[in-house]
């Protein structure tokens, strides 16, 4: 499971289903999830199991805000965060 996040985009209540986003691509982009277009020059942060840092903590906070339980946001993309992303 790999997630691409841009600095300015976060998951919102209008997030499409995981199936819609991952079908045929294998990737979830926050820009797609929120319907925002990203400029080609804008770099995205790639998150996957084992990733650590503030971007992961922001993802965990967003998932918890959307009621996808992934435990206490700790900045580590582990099994609970992965399970919450799959639940999208």
Backbone as ProteinMPNN parsed JSONL, in Angstrom:
{"seq_chain_A": "XXXXXXXXXXXXXXXXXXXXXXXXXXXXXXXXXXXXXXXXXXXXXXXXXXXXXXXXXXXXXXXXXXXXXXXXXXXXXXXXXXXXXXXX", "coords_chain_A": {"N_chain_A": [[0.85, -1.175, 0.0], [0.693, 2.113, -0.948], [0.737, 5.575, -0.462], [0.23, 8.782, -1.746], [0.836, 12.012, -0.769], [0.206, 15.471, -0.937], [1.618, 18.562, 0.178], [-0.375, 20.481, 0.653], [-2.807, 19.19, 0.634], [-5.389, 17.306, 2.188], [-7.209, 14.468, 3.425], [-10.741, 14.413, 3.0], [-14.257, 14.592, 3.965], [-15.521, 13.977, 1.598], [-14.18, 11.944, 0.381], [-13.618, 9.532, -2.091], [-14.357, 5.994, -2.494], [-11.985, 3.45, -1.542], [-11.75, 1.447, -3.438], [-12.483, 2.755, -5.812], [-10.36, 4.549, -6.06], [-8.039, 2.971, -6.102], [-8.303, 1.045, -8.05], [-6.785, -0.43, -10.664], [-4.565, 1.273, -10.489], [-3.078, 1.056, -8.134], [-2.263, 2.99, -6.427], [-2.938, 5.577, -4.075], [-3.859, 8.845, -4.197], [-3.87, 11.895, -2.528], [-4.734, 14.122, -3.851], [-6.434, 13.044, -5.774], [-8.272, 11.887, -4.039], [-9.446, 14.071, -2.807], [-10.318, 15.495, -4.913], [-8.794, 17.515, -5.916], [-6.746, 19.181, -8.239], [-3.361, 18.668, -8.99], [-0.423, 20.505, -9.563], [1.937, 19.75, -12.127], [4.576, 20.26, -11.371], [4.555, 20.08, -8.656], [5.755, 18.389, -5.924], [5.075, 15.194, -4.478], [4.577, 13.505, -1.375], [5.468, 10.246, -0.687], [3.905, 7.705, 1.025], [4.152, 4.72, 2.85], [3.883, 1.441, 4.342], [5.911, 1.399, 7.16], [6.904, 3.93, 6.814], [7.733, 7.05, 8.399], [7.089, 10.018, 10.333], [6.004, 13.524, 10.146], [4.174, 13.739, 8.03], [2.954, 11.246, 8.015], [1.764, 11.311, 10.524], [-0.071, 13.398, 10.079], [-1.709, 12.167, 8.158], [-2.725, 10.078, 9.754], [-4.149, 11.571, 11.655], [-6.071, 12.725, 9.951], [-7.385, 10.39, 9.06], [-8.433, 9.455, 11.514], [-10.131, 11.64, 12.092], [-12.016, 11.22, 10.146], [-13.238, 9.056, 11.161], [-12.023, 6.595, 10.726], [-10.519, 4.248, 12.374], [-7.267, 4.236, 13.54], [-5.678, 3.987, 15.69], [-3.683, 5.777, 18.15], [-2.378, 8.741, 16.844], [0.893, 8.505, 15.898], [2.88, 8.958, 14.09], [4.008, 6.844, 12.753], [3.737, 4.632, 10.12], [2.14, 1.942, 10.397], [0.678, -1.332, 10.955], [-1.974, -0.731, 11.879], [-2.495, 1.769, 10.745], [-2.282, 1.11, 8.06], [-4.442, -0.682, 7.867], [-6.556, 1.109, 8.301], [-6.316, 2.725, 6.026], [-6.858, 0.841, 4.026], [-9.52, 0.485, 4.639], [-10.693, 2.709, 3.58]], "CA_chain_A": [[0.0, 0.0, 0.0], [1.436, 3.347, -1.058], [-0.117, 6.755, -0.477], [0.916, 10.008, -2.112], [0.221, 13.2, -0.178], [0.814, 16.766, -1.221], [1.668, 19.361, 1.402], [-1.566, 21.296, 0.864], [-4.038, 18.407, 0.537], [-5.72, 16.354, 3.237], [-8.425, 13.721, 3.153], [-11.944, 15.102, 3.442], [-15.445, 13.752, 4.037], [-15.946, 13.624, 0.251], [-13.23, 10.985, -0.142], [-14.214, 8.376, -2.759], [-13.995, 4.706, -1.911], [-10.664, 2.912, -1.849], [-11.857, 0.689, -4.684], [-12.48, 3.719, -6.906], [-9.044, 5.169, -6.184], [-6.944, 2.031, -6.296], [-8.571, 0.155, -9.16], [-5.919, -0.277, -11.82], [-3.402, 2.123, -10.288], [-2.28, 0.63, -6.998], [-1.834, 4.163, -5.672], [-3.95, 6.513, -3.584], [-3.308, 10.191, -4.105], [-4.774, 12.786, -1.823], [-5.328, 14.996, -4.856], [-7.579, 12.318, -6.312], [-9.244, 11.664, -2.974], [-10.147, 15.31, -2.498], [-10.754, 16.119, -6.152], [-7.928, 18.651, -6.228], [-5.741, 18.952, -9.27], [-2.034, 19.075, -8.546], [0.436, 20.982, -10.637], [2.969, 18.754, -12.422], [5.83, 20.57, -10.688], [4.391, 19.907, -7.216], [6.219, 17.086, -5.471], [4.205, 14.501, -3.528], [5.231, 12.642, -0.407], [4.997, 8.874, -0.789], [3.817, 7.036, 2.318], [3.884, 3.288, 2.796], [4.154, 0.798, 5.623], [7.284, 1.631, 7.596], [7.193, 5.373, 6.753], [7.63, 7.758, 9.674], [7.217, 11.469, 10.263], [4.844, 14.397, 10.283], [3.192, 13.443, 6.983], [2.209, 10.077, 8.482], [0.931, 11.779, 11.637], [-1.178, 14.151, 9.48], [-2.598, 11.161, 7.579], [-3.401, 9.396, 10.866], [-5.138, 12.518, 12.188], [-7.158, 12.815, 8.975], [-8.137, 9.13, 9.123], [-9.198, 9.467, 12.765], [-11.2, 12.63, 11.942], [-13.037, 10.599, 9.29], [-13.736, 7.895, 11.912], [-11.305, 5.368, 10.381], [-9.665, 4.089, 13.534], [-5.9, 3.756, 13.291], [-4.938, 4.135, 16.937], [-3.198, 7.108, 18.483], [-1.419, 9.219, 15.839], [2.253, 8.474, 16.42], [3.826, 9.261, 13.028], [4.554, 5.612, 12.193], [2.787, 3.951, 9.241], [2.192, 0.523, 10.738], [-0.453, -2.191, 10.598], [-3.248, -0.071, 12.121], [-2.663, 2.816, 9.724], [-2.533, 0.411, 6.801], [-5.807, -1.188, 7.946], [-7.46, 2.24, 8.135], [-6.253, 3.122, 4.62], [-7.611, -0.176, 3.276], [-10.94, 0.669, 4.92], [-11.219, 3.788, 2.746]], "C_chain_A": [[0.89, 1.229, 0.0], [0.452, 4.502, -1.154], [0.741, 7.943, -0.867], [0.143, 11.169, -1.513], [0.938, 14.437, -0.673], [0.748, 17.581, 0.054], [0.35, 20.074, 1.688], [-2.854, 20.488, 0.899], [-4.169, 17.445, 1.705], [-6.98, 15.619, 2.83], [-9.62, 14.489, 3.689], [-13.101, 14.127, 3.495], [-15.923, 13.307, 2.668], [-15.016, 12.618, -0.408], [-13.955, 9.821, -0.817], [-13.751, 7.079, -2.104], [-12.6, 4.285, -2.344], [-10.693, 2.189, -3.182], [-11.783, 1.632, -5.886], [-11.08, 4.262, -7.14], [-7.952, 4.187, -6.572], [-7.118, 1.124, -7.506], [-7.662, 0.486, -10.335], [-4.678, 0.557, -11.594], [-2.499, 1.624, -9.174], [-1.824, 1.778, -6.122], [-3.035, 4.987, -5.246], [-3.29, 7.879, -3.525], [-4.333, 11.065, -3.414], [-5.446, 13.727, -2.807], [-6.541, 14.324, -5.489], [-8.668, 12.181, -5.26], [-10.062, 12.91, -2.693], [-10.654, 16.022, -3.743], [-9.941, 17.342, -6.527], [-6.959, 18.279, -7.336], [-4.399, 19.427, -8.728], [-1.23, 19.518, -9.758], [1.523, 19.946, -10.882], [4.268, 18.999, -11.667], [5.758, 20.328, -9.186], [4.804, 18.489, -6.825], [5.257, 16.504, -4.447], [5.048, 13.66, -2.591], [4.629, 11.254, -0.548], [5.041, 8.242, 0.59], [3.503, 5.571, 2.092], [4.22, 2.705, 4.157], [5.643, 0.921, 5.958], [7.684, 3.096, 7.536], [6.981, 5.988, 8.133], [7.69, 9.254, 9.431], [5.9, 12.21, 10.357], [3.777, 14.135, 9.233], [2.337, 12.243, 7.383], [1.277, 10.486, 9.615], [-0.275, 12.558, 11.099], [-2.191, 13.193, 8.85], [-3.393, 10.465, 8.679], [-4.46, 10.3, 11.489], [-6.335, 12.633, 11.256], [-8.023, 11.556, 9.003], [-8.995, 9.073, 10.38], [-10.354, 10.462, 12.699], [-12.354, 12.08, 11.111], [-13.611, 9.33, 9.906], [-13.177, 6.561, 11.411], [-10.263, 5.173, 11.467], [-8.299, 3.536, 13.125], [-5.033, 3.957, 14.532], [-4.563, 5.586, 17.186], [-2.194, 7.553, 17.427], [-0.016, 9.316, 16.439], [3.304, 8.749, 15.351], [4.487, 8.045, 12.42], [3.472, 4.901, 11.389], [2.946, 2.453, 9.473], [0.929, -0.194, 10.326], [-1.802, -1.494, 10.79], [-3.526, 1.036, 11.097], [-2.974, 2.175, 8.38], [-3.972, -0.119, 6.76], [-6.822, -0.068, 7.743], [-7.468, 2.733, 6.681], [-7.016, 2.133, 3.754], [-9.106, 0.001, 3.463], [-11.548, 1.817, 4.118], [-11.981, 3.163, 1.618]], "O_chain_A": [[1.754, 1.367, 0.866], [-0.556, 4.408, -1.855], [1.858, 8.094, -0.371], [-1.063, 11.297, -1.725], [2.161, 14.434, -0.81], [-0.089, 17.319, 0.918], [-0.008, 20.255, 2.852], [-3.912, 21.054, 1.172], [-3.19, 16.849, 2.152], [-7.736, 16.095, 1.983], [-9.521, 15.146, 4.726], [-12.954, 12.965, 3.116], [-16.673, 12.335, 2.579], [-15.053, 12.451, -1.627], [-14.811, 9.187, -0.201], [-12.855, 7.083, -1.259], [-12.102, 4.714, -3.385], [-9.756, 2.306, -3.973], [-11.098, 1.338, -6.865], [-10.656, 4.419, -8.285], [-7.031, 4.548, -7.304], [-6.154, 0.495, -7.941], [-7.764, 1.561, -10.927], [-3.792, 0.551, -12.45], [-1.278, 1.757, -9.261], [-1.073, 1.567, -5.17], [-4.027, 5.082, -5.969], [-2.264, 8.045, -2.865], [-5.528, 10.976, -3.692], [-6.606, 14.093, -2.62], [-7.563, 14.972, -5.713], [-9.851, 12.343, -5.559], [-11.247, 12.815, -2.373], [-11.343, 17.037, -3.643], [-10.363, 18.127, -7.375], [-6.419, 17.173, -7.352], [-4.319, 20.472, -8.082], [-1.36, 18.955, -10.845], [1.99, 19.318, -9.932], [4.988, 18.051, -11.352], [6.784, 20.365, -8.507], [4.26, 17.511, -7.339], [4.688, 17.238, -3.639], [6.109, 13.163, -2.971], [3.408, 11.104, -0.528], [6.081, 8.24, 1.249], [2.683, 5.225, 1.241], [4.773, 3.388, 5.018], [6.51, 0.591, 5.149], [8.688, 3.484, 8.133], [6.166, 5.515, 8.926], [8.269, 9.709, 8.444], [4.843, 11.631, 10.607], [2.589, 14.292, 9.513], [1.134, 12.222, 7.122], [0.125, 10.053, 9.659], [-1.385, 12.398, 11.607], [-3.398, 13.387, 8.993], [-4.603, 10.283, 8.548], [-5.553, 9.838, 11.817], [-7.48, 12.638, 11.708], [-9.251, 11.643, 8.973], [-10.16, 8.683, 10.316], [-11.443, 10.171, 13.192], [-13.515, 12.423, 11.335], [-14.376, 8.611, 9.263], [-13.78, 5.512, 11.64], [-9.239, 5.856, 11.48], [-8.199, 2.508, 12.456], [-3.812, 4.081, 14.437], [-5.058, 6.498, 16.524], [-1.249, 6.819, 17.137], [0.232, 10.097, 17.358], [4.496, 8.774, 15.656], [5.433, 8.184, 11.645], [2.404, 4.6, 11.921], [3.766, 1.789, 8.839], [0.194, 0.271, 9.456], [-2.69, -1.646, 9.952], [-4.658, 1.207, 10.646], [-3.839, 2.654, 7.646], [-4.642, -0.016, 5.732], [-7.841, -0.271, 7.083], [-8.518, 3.115, 6.165], [-7.744, 2.536, 2.846], [-9.885, -0.296, 2.557], [-12.769, 1.902, 3.983], [-12.524, 3.874, 0.772]]}, "name": "protein", "num_of_chains": 1, "seq": "XXXXXXXXXXXXXXXXXXXXXXXXXXXXXXXXXXXXXXXXXXXXXXXXXXXXXXXXXXXXXXXXXXXXXXXXXXXXXXXXXXXXXXXX"}
